[in-house]
Amino acid sequence: PDVDRVLSDAQVVAPVIHTADLHSSARRNSFLYVFDYQTKFGDYPQRQGCIHGEELPYVFGAPLVSGMMHFPRNYTKSEMLLSEATILYWSNFARTGNPNEPQETELVHGFRQEKNRFKNIEWSPYESVHKKYLCLDTKPKLKNHYRAHHMSPFT
């Protein structure tokens, strides 16, 4: 295996999974996500894949205002939609403890029809048995056991 990936798993992924297990075992609202989208016209080559912190422009709405400060300025329509969905998930969770709370149907950029790909996803709470998480991408998916076969040495 790639040494960088092993170090990343040991120093970042395994502790995040362990923390999620502990948090959910205390019967708290726990939701885990993996942001798995690389910005099309971003600063890093496509071959590198998604990097740590790649979701930040989407959380802060950079695609909705054609970029800001250190974030790219050229976003696709799908990236704008991803930003809106990310903001809704985070703000719903901050407000209610549930990222799936009812959302307004009219979005900033009016992507009502495309929004369905996010609206039809029920983000299940994380718990230590099934370890469900949301893979945030322009085509989101609910998955489980993130990188489980790579995590086994660290659990």
mmCIF file of N, CA and C in Angstrom, residues 13-131:
data_model
loop_
_atom_site.group_PDB
_atom_site.id
_atom_site.type_symbol
_atom_site.label_atom_id
_atom_site.label_comp_id
_atom_site.label_asym_id
_atom_site.label_seq_id
_atom_site.Cartn_x
_atom_site.Cartn_y
_atom_site.Cartn_z
ATOM 1 N N VAL A 13 -7.872 9.039 9.748
ATOM 2 C CA VAL A 13 -9.106 8.264 9.584
ATOM 3 C C VAL A 13 -9.425 7.413 10.814
ATOM 4 N N ALA A 14 -8.470 6.638 11.299
ATOM 5 C CA ALA A 14 -8.732 5.773 12.464
ATOM 6 C C ALA A 14 -9.187 6.579 13.686
ATOM 7 N N PRO A 15 -8.529 7.705 14.023
ATOM 8 C CA PRO A 15 -9.021 8.495 15.159
ATOM 9 C C PRO A 15 -10.421 9.082 14.936
ATOM 10 N N VAL A 16 -10.743 9.461 13.712
ATOM 11 C CA VAL A 16 -12.084 9.979 13.425
ATOM 12 C C VAL A 16 -13.123 8.877 13.631
ATOM 13 N N ILE A 17 -12.847 7.686 13.119
ATOM 14 C CA ILE A 17 -13.770 6.556 13.290
ATOM 15 C C ILE A 17 -13.924 6.216 14.774
ATOM 16 N N HIS A 18 -12.821 6.209 15.501
ATOM 17 C CA HIS A 18 -12.866 5.916 16.941
ATOM 18 C C HIS A 18 -13.712 6.963 17.675
ATOM 19 N N THR A 19 -13.511 8.223 17.349
ATOM 20 C CA THR A 19 -14.287 9.300 17.970
ATOM 21 C C THR A 19 -15.770 9.158 17.638
ATOM 22 N N ALA A 20 -16.085 8.837 16.389
ATOM 23 C CA ALA A 20 -17.486 8.642 15.994
ATOM 24 C C ALA A 20 -18.103 7.472 16.761
ATOM 25 N N ASP A 21 -17.334 6.402 16.936
ATOM 26 C CA ASP A 21 -17.822 5.255 17.717
ATOM 27 C C ASP A 21 -18.125 5.666 19.157
ATOM 28 N N LEU A 22 -17.204 6.395 19.775
ATOM 29 C CA LEU A 22 -17.397 6.839 21.161
ATOM 30 C C LEU A 22 -18.586 7.787 21.280
ATOM 31 N N HIS A 23 -18.673 8.739 20.379
ATOM 32 C CA HIS A 23 -19.749 9.727 20.420
ATOM 33 C C HIS A 23 -21.108 9.050 20.260
ATOM 34 N N SER A 24 -21.209 8.151 19.302
ATOM 35 C CA SER A 24 -22.496 7.487 19.073
ATOM 36 C C SER A 24 -22.856 6.533 20.214
ATOM 37 N N SER A 25 -21.859 5.949 20.869
ATOM 38 C CA SER A 25 -22.144 5.036 21.984
ATOM 39 C C SER A 25 -22.707 5.780 23.190
ATOM 40 N N ALA A 26 -22.502 7.092 23.244
ATOM 41 C CA ALA A 26 -23.072 7.915 24.314
ATOM 42 C C ALA A 26 -24.497 8.355 23.962
ATOM 43 N N ARG A 27 -25.057 7.742 22.927
ATOM 44 C CA ARG A 27 -26.415 8.022 22.466
ATOM 45 C C ARG A 27 -26.607 9.479 22.074
ATOM 46 N N ARG A 28 -25.635 10.004 21.412
ATOM 47 C CA ARG A 28 -25.703 11.370 20.891
ATOM 48 C C ARG A 28 -26.041 11.312 19.403
ATOM 49 N N ASN A 29 -26.609 12.391 18.881
ATOM 50 C CA ASN A 29 -26.836 12.466 17.440
ATOM 51 C C ASN A 29 -25.490 12.514 16.747
ATOM 52 N N SER A 30 -25.159 11.448 16.060
ATOM 53 C CA SER A 30 -23.868 11.345 15.390
ATOM 54 C C SER A 30 -24.090 11.110 13.907
ATOM 55 N N PHE A 31 -23.487 11.942 13.096
ATOM 56 C CA PHE A 31 -23.566 11.799 11.651
ATOM 57 C C PHE A 31 -22.158 11.948 11.108
ATOM 58 N N LEU A 32 -21.770 11.027 10.246
ATOM 59 C CA LEU A 32 -20.428 11.038 9.678
ATOM 60 C C LEU A 32 -20.540 11.242 8.176
ATOM 61 N N TYR A 33 -19.644 12.047 7.629
ATOM 62 C CA TYR A 33 -19.611 12.224 6.181
ATOM 63 C C TYR A 33 -18.177 12.137 5.697
ATOM 64 N N VAL A 34 -18.036 11.809 4.434
ATOM 65 C CA VAL A 34 -16.757 11.865 3.741
ATOM 66 C C VAL A 34 -17.001 12.736 2.525
ATOM 67 N N PHE A 35 -16.291 13.836 2.447
ATOM 68 C CA PHE A 35 -16.404 14.698 1.273
ATOM 69 C C PHE A 35 -15.497 14.097 0.215
ATOM 70 N N ASP A 36 -16.092 13.622 -0.856
ATOM 71 C CA ASP A 36 -15.344 12.854 -1.847
ATOM 72 C C ASP A 36 -15.449 13.464 -3.240
ATOM 73 N N TYR A 37 -15.367 14.784 -3.298
ATOM 74 C CA TYR A 37 -15.456 15.458 -4.591
ATOM 75 C C TYR A 37 -14.270 16.393 -4.752
ATOM 76 N N GLN A 38 -13.616 16.299 -5.881
ATOM 77 C CA GLN A 38 -12.517 17.212 -6.173
ATOM 78 C C GLN A 38 -13.026 18.299 -7.106
ATOM 79 N N THR A 39 -12.842 19.542 -6.719
ATOM 80 C CA THR A 39 -13.289 20.677 -7.510
ATOM 81 C C THR A 39 -12.703 20.609 -8.916
ATOM 82 N N LYS A 40 -13.584 20.726 -9.905
ATOM 83 C CA LYS A 40 -13.181 20.550 -11.303
ATOM 84 C C LYS A 40 -12.066 21.502 -11.724
ATOM 85 N N PHE A 41 -12.193 22.767 -11.390
ATOM 86 C CA PHE A 41 -11.172 23.741 -11.775
ATOM 87 C C PHE A 41 -10.406 24.233 -10.549
ATOM 88 N N GLY A 42 -10.134 23.322 -9.624
ATOM 89 C CA GLY A 42 -9.444 23.669 -8.383
ATOM 90 C C GLY A 42 -7.944 23.808 -8.563
ATOM 91 N N ASP A 43 -7.260 23.975 -7.450
ATOM 92 C CA ASP A 43 -5.818 24.221 -7.456
ATOM 93 C C ASP A 43 -4.970 22.960 -7.548
ATOM 94 N N TYR A 44 -5.563 21.796 -7.385
ATOM 95 C CA TYR A 44 -4.784 20.561 -7.346
ATOM 96 C C TYR A 44 -5.081 19.699 -8.567
ATOM 97 N N PRO A 45 -4.073 19.005 -9.082
ATOM 98 C CA PRO A 45 -4.288 18.151 -10.258
ATOM 99 C C PRO A 45 -5.343 17.081 -9.986
ATOM 100 N N GLN A 46 -6.138 16.773 -10.993
ATOM 101 C CA GLN A 46 -7.204 15.780 -10.847
ATOM 102 C C GLN A 46 -6.673 14.428 -10.384
ATOM 103 N N ARG A 47 -5.474 14.072 -10.766
ATOM 104 C CA ARG A 47 -4.936 12.757 -10.411
ATOM 105 C C ARG A 47 -4.704 12.607 -8.910
ATOM 106 N N GLN A 48 -4.630 13.736 -8.169
ATOM 107 C CA GLN A 48 -4.414 13.655 -6.725
ATOM 108 C C GLN A 48 -5.679 13.282 -5.968
ATOM 109 N N GLY A 49 -6.811 13.457 -6.580
ATOM 110 C CA GLY A 49 -8.066 13.170 -5.903
ATOM 111 C C GLY A 49 -8.414 14.251 -4.893
ATOM 112 N N CYS A 50 -9.428 13.994 -4.121
ATOM 113 C CA CYS A 50 -9.906 14.944 -3.121
ATOM 114 C C CYS A 50 -8.896 15.052 -1.978
ATOM 115 N N ILE A 51 -8.632 16.273 -1.529
ATOM 116 C CA ILE A 51 -7.669 16.485 -0.454
ATOM 117 C C ILE A 51 -8.378 16.931 0.824
ATOM 118 N N HIS A 52 -7.663 16.852 1.938
ATOM 119 C CA HIS A 52 -8.191 17.295 3.231
ATOM 120 C C HIS A 52 -8.566 18.773 3.138
ATOM 121 N N GLY A 53 -9.769 19.108 3.543
ATOM 122 C CA GLY A 53 -10.233 20.490 3.507
ATOM 123 C C GLY A 53 -10.899 20.892 2.205
ATOM 124 N N GLU A 54 -11.043 19.963 1.284
ATOM 125 C CA GLU A 54 -11.636 20.268 -0.028
ATOM 126 C C GLU A 54 -13.075 20.772 0.101
ATOM 127 N N GLU A 55 -13.754 20.420 1.197
ATOM 128 C CA GLU A 55 -15.148 20.837 1.353
ATOM 129 C C GLU A 55 -15.299 22.287 1.806
ATOM 130 N N LEU A 56 -14.239 22.916 2.268
ATOM 131 C CA LEU A 56 -14.363 24.266 2.835
ATOM 132 C C LEU A 56 -15.008 25.289 1.902
ATOM 133 N N PRO A 57 -14.622 25.376 0.628
ATOM 134 C CA PRO A 57 -15.315 26.345 -0.222
ATOM 135 C C PRO A 57 -16.810 26.051 -0.346
ATOM 136 N N TYR A 58 -17.184 24.782 -0.253
ATOM 137 C CA TYR A 58 -18.590 24.397 -0.370
ATOM 138 C C TYR A 58 -19.356 24.739 0.904
ATOM 139 N N VAL A 59 -18.725 24.582 2.051
ATOM 140 C CA VAL A 59 -19.340 24.938 3.334
ATOM 141 C C VAL A 59 -19.576 26.445 3.413
ATOM 142 N N PHE A 60 -18.617 27.219 2.929
ATOM 143 C CA PHE A 60 -18.714 28.677 3.011
ATOM 144 C C PHE A 60 -19.419 29.309 1.817
ATOM 145 N N GLY A 61 -19.856 28.496 0.857
ATOM 146 C CA GLY A 61 -20.654 29.003 -0.254
ATOM 147 C C GLY A 61 -19.883 29.645 -1.387
ATOM 148 N N ALA A 62 -18.601 29.384 -1.505
ATOM 149 C CA ALA A 62 -17.805 29.989 -2.581
ATOM 150 C C ALA A 62 -18.400 29.736 -3.970
ATOM 151 N N PRO A 63 -18.901 28.533 -4.265
ATOM 152 C CA PRO A 63 -19.482 28.328 -5.598
ATOM 153 C C PRO A 63 -20.729 29.177 -5.854
ATOM 154 N N LEU A 64 -21.392 29.606 -4.798
ATOM 155 C CA LEU A 64 -22.632 30.370 -4.945
ATOM 156 C C LEU A 64 -22.383 31.843 -5.226
ATOM 157 N N VAL A 65 -21.161 32.288 -4.969
ATOM 158 C CA VAL A 65 -20.818 33.699 -5.200
ATOM 159 C C VAL A 65 -19.645 33.825 -6.172
ATOM 160 N N SER A 66 -19.454 32.807 -6.998
ATOM 161 C CA SER A 66 -18.365 32.775 -7.994
ATOM 162 C C SER A 66 -16.993 32.905 -7.363
ATOM 163 N N GLY A 67 -16.791 32.241 -6.261
ATOM 164 C CA GLY A 67 -15.482 32.218 -5.602
ATOM 165 C C GLY A 67 -15.359 33.297 -4.548
ATOM 166 N N MET A 68 -14.366 33.132 -3.697
ATOM 167 C CA MET A 68 -14.073 34.129 -2.664
ATOM 168 C C MET A 68 -12.641 33.935 -2.196
ATOM 169 N N MET A 69 -11.996 34.988 -1.921
ATOM 170 C CA MET A 69 -10.627 35.034 -1.419
ATOM 171 C C MET A 69 -9.730 33.946 -2.007
ATOM 172 N N HIS A 70 -9.367 32.943 -1.226
ATOM 173 C CA HIS A 70 -8.402 31.938 -1.673
ATOM 174 C C HIS A 70 -9.033 30.761 -2.402
ATOM 175 N N PHE A 71 -10.341 30.766 -2.556
ATOM 176 C CA PHE A 71 -11.014 29.662 -3.222
ATOM 177 C C PHE A 71 -11.125 29.949 -4.715
ATOM 178 N N PRO A 72 -11.215 28.895 -5.531
ATOM 179 C CA PRO A 72 -11.346 29.095 -6.984
ATOM 180 C C PRO A 72 -12.553 29.963 -7.323
ATOM 181 N N ARG A 73 -12.572 30.473 -8.538
ATOM 182 C CA ARG A 73 -13.646 31.371 -8.958
ATOM 183 C C ARG A 73 -14.543 30.774 -10.041
ATOM 184 N N ASN A 74 -14.192 29.635 -10.562
ATOM 185 C CA ASN A 74 -14.933 29.057 -11.672
ATOM 186 C C ASN A 74 -15.545 27.719 -11.243
ATOM 187 N N TYR A 75 -16.836 27.720 -10.925
ATOM 188 C CA TYR A 75 -17.508 26.510 -10.460
ATOM 189 C C TYR A 75 -18.573 26.070 -11.454
ATOM 190 N N THR A 76 -18.817 24.772 -11.489
ATOM 191 C CA THR A 76 -19.854 24.229 -12.364
ATOM 192 C C THR A 76 -21.212 24.306 -11.663
ATOM 193 N N LYS A 77 -22.265 24.068 -12.437
ATOM 194 C CA LYS A 77 -23.616 24.063 -11.880
ATOM 195 C C LYS A 77 -23.748 22.971 -10.809
ATOM 196 N N SER A 78 -23.160 21.802 -11.062
ATOM 197 C CA SER A 78 -23.207 20.709 -10.077
ATOM 198 C C SER A 78 -22.485 21.084 -8.793
ATOM 199 N N GLU A 79 -21.390 21.833 -8.907
ATOM 200 C CA GLU A 79 -20.647 22.269 -7.722
ATOM 201 C C GLU A 79 -21.441 23.296 -6.929
ATOM 202 N N MET A 80 -22.209 24.133 -7.620
ATOM 203 C CA MET A 80 -23.075 25.084 -6.924
ATOM 204 C C MET A 80 -24.140 24.326 -6.129
ATOM 205 N N LEU A 81 -24.704 23.304 -6.734
ATOM 206 C CA LEU A 81 -25.707 22.480 -6.060
ATOM 207 C C LEU A 81 -25.107 21.758 -4.857
ATOM 208 N N LEU A 82 -23.909 21.229 -5.023
ATOM 209 C CA LEU A 82 -23.219 20.550 -3.918
ATOM 210 C C LEU A 82 -22.995 21.514 -2.754
ATOM 211 N N SER A 83 -22.631 22.751 -3.055
ATOM 212 C CA SER A 83 -22.436 23.753 -2.008
ATOM 213 C C SER A 83 -23.744 24.027 -1.268
ATOM 214 N N GLU A 84 -24.830 24.202 -2.005
ATOM 215 C CA GLU A 84 -26.126 24.447 -1.359
ATOM 216 C C GLU A 84 -26.516 23.286 -0.446
ATOM 217 N N ALA A 85 -26.329 22.069 -0.928
ATOM 218 C CA ALA A 85 -26.684 20.894 -0.127
ATOM 219 C C ALA A 85 -25.809 20.800 1.118
ATOM 220 N N THR A 86 -24.515 21.049 0.969
ATOM 221 C CA THR A 86 -23.588 20.991 2.106
ATOM 222 C C THR A 86 -23.974 22.021 3.162
ATOM 223 N N ILE A 87 -24.275 23.226 2.725
ATOM 224 C CA ILE A 87 -24.691 24.286 3.655
ATOM 225 C C ILE A 87 -25.979 23.883 4.375
ATOM 226 N N LEU A 88 -26.933 23.322 3.643
ATOM 227 C CA LEU A 88 -28.190 22.889 4.267
ATOM 228 C C LEU A 88 -27.967 21.789 5.295
ATOM 229 N N TYR A 89 -27.162 20.787 4.938
ATOM 230 C CA TYR A 89 -26.876 19.710 5.892
ATOM 231 C C TYR A 89 -26.245 20.262 7.162
ATOM 232 N N TRP A 90 -25.214 21.084 7.010
ATOM 233 C CA TRP A 90 -24.503 21.623 8.181
ATOM 234 C C TRP A 90 -25.409 22.528 9.007
ATOM 235 N N SER A 91 -26.149 23.410 8.357
ATOM 236 C CA SER A 91 -26.992 24.341 9.123
ATOM 237 C C SER A 91 -28.161 23.609 9.785
ATOM 238 N N ASN A 92 -28.750 22.630 9.108
ATOM 239 C CA ASN A 92 -29.808 21.829 9.740
ATOM 240 C C ASN A 92 -29.279 21.108 10.973
ATOM 241 N N PHE A 93 -28.099 20.517 10.856
ATOM 242 C CA PHE A 93 -27.525 19.804 11.997
ATOM 243 C C PHE A 93 -27.221 20.768 13.147
ATOM 244 N N ALA A 94 -26.667 21.928 12.834
ATOM 245 C CA ALA A 94 -26.347 22.911 13.878
ATOM 246 C C ALA A 94 -27.621 23.393 14.577
ATOM 247 N N ARG A 95 -28.692 23.551 13.803
ATOM 248 C CA ARG A 95 -29.935 24.076 14.356
ATOM 249 C C ARG A 95 -30.724 23.016 15.124
ATOM 250 N N THR A 96 -30.759 21.771 14.620
ATOM 251 C CA THR A 96 -31.675 20.777 15.186
ATOM 252 C C THR A 96 -31.020 19.481 15.647
ATOM 253 N N GLY A 97 -29.764 19.261 15.284
ATOM 254 C CA GLY A 97 -29.123 17.989 15.592
ATOM 255 C C GLY A 97 -29.405 16.921 14.550
ATOM 256 N N ASN A 98 -30.098 17.307 13.476
ATOM 257 C CA ASN A 98 -30.425 16.368 12.397
ATOM 258 C C ASN A 98 -30.215 17.055 11.049
ATOM 259 N N PRO A 99 -29.280 16.568 10.230
ATOM 260 C CA PRO A 99 -29.039 17.207 8.933
ATOM 261 C C PRO A 99 -30.189 17.017 7.950
ATOM 262 N N ASN A 100 -31.118 16.095 8.246
ATOM 263 C CA ASN A 100 -32.214 15.777 7.327
ATOM 264 C C ASN A 100 -33.476 16.586 7.567
ATOM 265 N N GLU A 101 -33.445 17.540 8.438
ATOM 266 C CA GLU A 101 -34.647 18.316 8.720
ATOM 267 C C GLU A 101 -35.224 18.885 7.425
ATOM 268 N N PRO A 102 -36.522 19.141 7.401
ATOM 269 C CA PRO A 102 -37.141 19.674 6.177
ATOM 270 C C PRO A 102 -36.382 20.890 5.656
ATOM 271 N N GLN A 103 -36.266 20.911 4.344
ATOM 272 C CA GLN A 103 -35.516 21.985 3.704
ATOM 273 C C GLN A 103 -36.461 22.816 2.853
ATOM 274 N N GLU A 104 -36.115 24.070 2.672
ATOM 275 C CA GLU A 104 -36.900 24.913 1.785
ATOM 276 C C GLU A 104 -36.779 24.357 0.373
ATOM 277 N N THR A 105 -37.889 24.418 -0.377
ATOM 278 C CA THR A 105 -37.842 23.853 -1.724
ATOM 279 C C THR A 105 -37.179 24.788 -2.718
ATOM 280 N N GLU A 106 -37.261 26.082 -2.504
ATOM 281 C CA GLU A 106 -36.638 27.025 -3.436
ATOM 282 C C GLU A 106 -35.231 27.333 -2.959
ATOM 283 N N LEU A 107 -34.271 27.015 -3.767
ATOM 284 C CA LEU A 107 -32.877 27.230 -3.412
ATOM 285 C C LEU A 107 -32.370 28.522 -4.023
ATOM 286 N N VAL A 108 -31.225 28.961 -3.568
ATOM 287 C CA VAL A 108 -30.646 30.225 -4.016
ATOM 288 C C VAL A 108 -30.571 30.314 -5.532
ATOM 289 N N HIS A 109 -30.109 29.271 -6.170
ATOM 290 C CA HIS A 109 -29.941 29.291 -7.618
ATOM 291 C C HIS A 109 -31.039 28.526 -8.342
ATOM 292 N N GLY A 110 -32.091 28.137 -7.629
ATOM 293 C CA GLY A 110 -33.251 27.517 -8.237
ATOM 294 C C GLY A 110 -33.024 26.143 -8.842
ATOM 295 N N PHE A 111 -32.110 25.371 -8.292
ATOM 296 C CA PHE A 111 -31.837 24.043 -8.831
ATOM 297 C C PHE A 111 -32.819 23.025 -8.261
ATOM 298 N N ARG A 112 -34.087 23.351 -8.275
ATOM 299 C CA ARG A 112 -35.097 22.513 -7.630
ATOM 300 C C ARG A 112 -35.090 21.081 -8.166
ATOM 301 N N GLN A 113 -35.063 20.896 -9.472
ATOM 302 C CA GLN A 113 -35.116 19.547 -10.024
ATOM 303 C C GLN A 113 -33.846 18.770 -9.699
ATOM 304 N N GLU A 114 -32.675 19.397 -9.862
ATOM 305 C CA GLU A 114 -31.423 18.704 -9.569
ATOM 306 C C GLU A 114 -31.278 18.422 -8.081
ATOM 307 N N LYS A 115 -31.922 19.207 -7.246
ATOM 308 C CA LYS A 115 -31.836 19.038 -5.804
ATOM 309 C C LYS A 115 -32.314 17.655 -5.388
ATOM 310 N N ASN A 116 -33.156 17.029 -6.225
ATOM 311 C CA ASN A 116 -33.706 15.720 -5.878
ATOM 312 C C ASN A 116 -32.635 14.693 -5.565
ATOM 313 N N ARG A 117 -31.475 14.790 -6.202
ATOM 314 C CA ARG A 117 -30.437 13.786 -5.929
ATOM 315 C C ARG A 117 -29.963 13.873 -4.480
ATOM 316 N N PHE A 118 -30.102 15.030 -3.834
ATOM 317 C CA PHE A 118 -29.759 15.171 -2.421
ATOM 318 C C PHE A 118 -30.988 14.928 -1.552
ATOM 319 N N LYS A 119 -32.131 15.401 -1.992
ATOM 320 C CA LYS A 119 -33.344 15.295 -1.196
ATOM 321 C C LYS A 119 -33.758 13.838 -0.978
ATOM 322 N N ASN A 120 -33.459 12.979 -1.924
ATOM 323 C CA ASN A 120 -33.845 11.574 -1.811
ATOM 324 C C ASN A 120 -32.890 10.759 -0.948
ATOM 325 N N ILE A 121 -31.856 11.386 -0.445
ATOM 326 C CA ILE A 121 -30.899 10.700 0.421
ATOM 327 C C ILE A 121 -31.300 10.942 1.873
ATOM 328 N N GLU A 122 -31.586 9.883 2.590
ATOM 329 C CA GLU A 122 -31.843 9.993 4.028
ATOM 330 C C GLU A 122 -30.536 9.667 4.734
ATOM 331 N N TRP A 123 -29.898 10.693 5.276
ATOM 332 C CA TRP A 123 -28.607 10.536 5.938
ATOM 333 C C TRP A 123 -28.845 9.867 7.281
ATOM 334 N N SER A 124 -28.541 8.603 7.374
ATOM 335 C CA SER A 124 -28.759 7.827 8.598
ATOM 336 C C SER A 124 -27.741 8.199 9.664
ATOM 337 N N PRO A 125 -28.160 8.192 10.925
ATOM 338 C CA PRO A 125 -27.207 8.457 12.001
ATOM 339 C C PRO A 125 -26.103 7.401 12.022
ATOM 340 N N TYR A 126 -24.951 7.803 12.453
ATOM 341 C CA TYR A 126 -23.815 6.899 12.595
ATOM 342 C C TYR A 126 -23.967 6.125 13.899
ATOM 343 N N GLU A 127 -23.677 4.850 13.858
ATOM 344 C CA GLU A 127 -23.589 4.040 15.067
ATOM 345 C C GLU A 127 -22.512 2.996 14.827
ATOM 346 N N SER A 128 -21.956 2.468 15.896
ATOM 347 C CA SER A 128 -20.736 1.665 15.795
ATOM 348 C C SER A 128 -20.909 0.282 15.167
ATOM 349 N N VAL A 129 -22.143 -0.171 14.963
ATOM 350 C CA VAL A 129 -22.337 -1.481 14.331
ATOM 351 C C VAL A 129 -22.326 -1.357 12.806
ATOM 352 N N HIS A 130 -23.204 -0.524 12.273
ATOM 353 C CA HIS A 130 -23.309 -0.401 10.814
ATOM 354 C C HIS A 130 -22.398 0.677 10.234
ATOM 355 N N LYS A 131 -21.986 1.628 11.054
ATOM 356 C CA LYS A 131 -21.026 2.675 10.670
ATOM 357 C C LYS A 131 -21.408 3.373 9.360
#
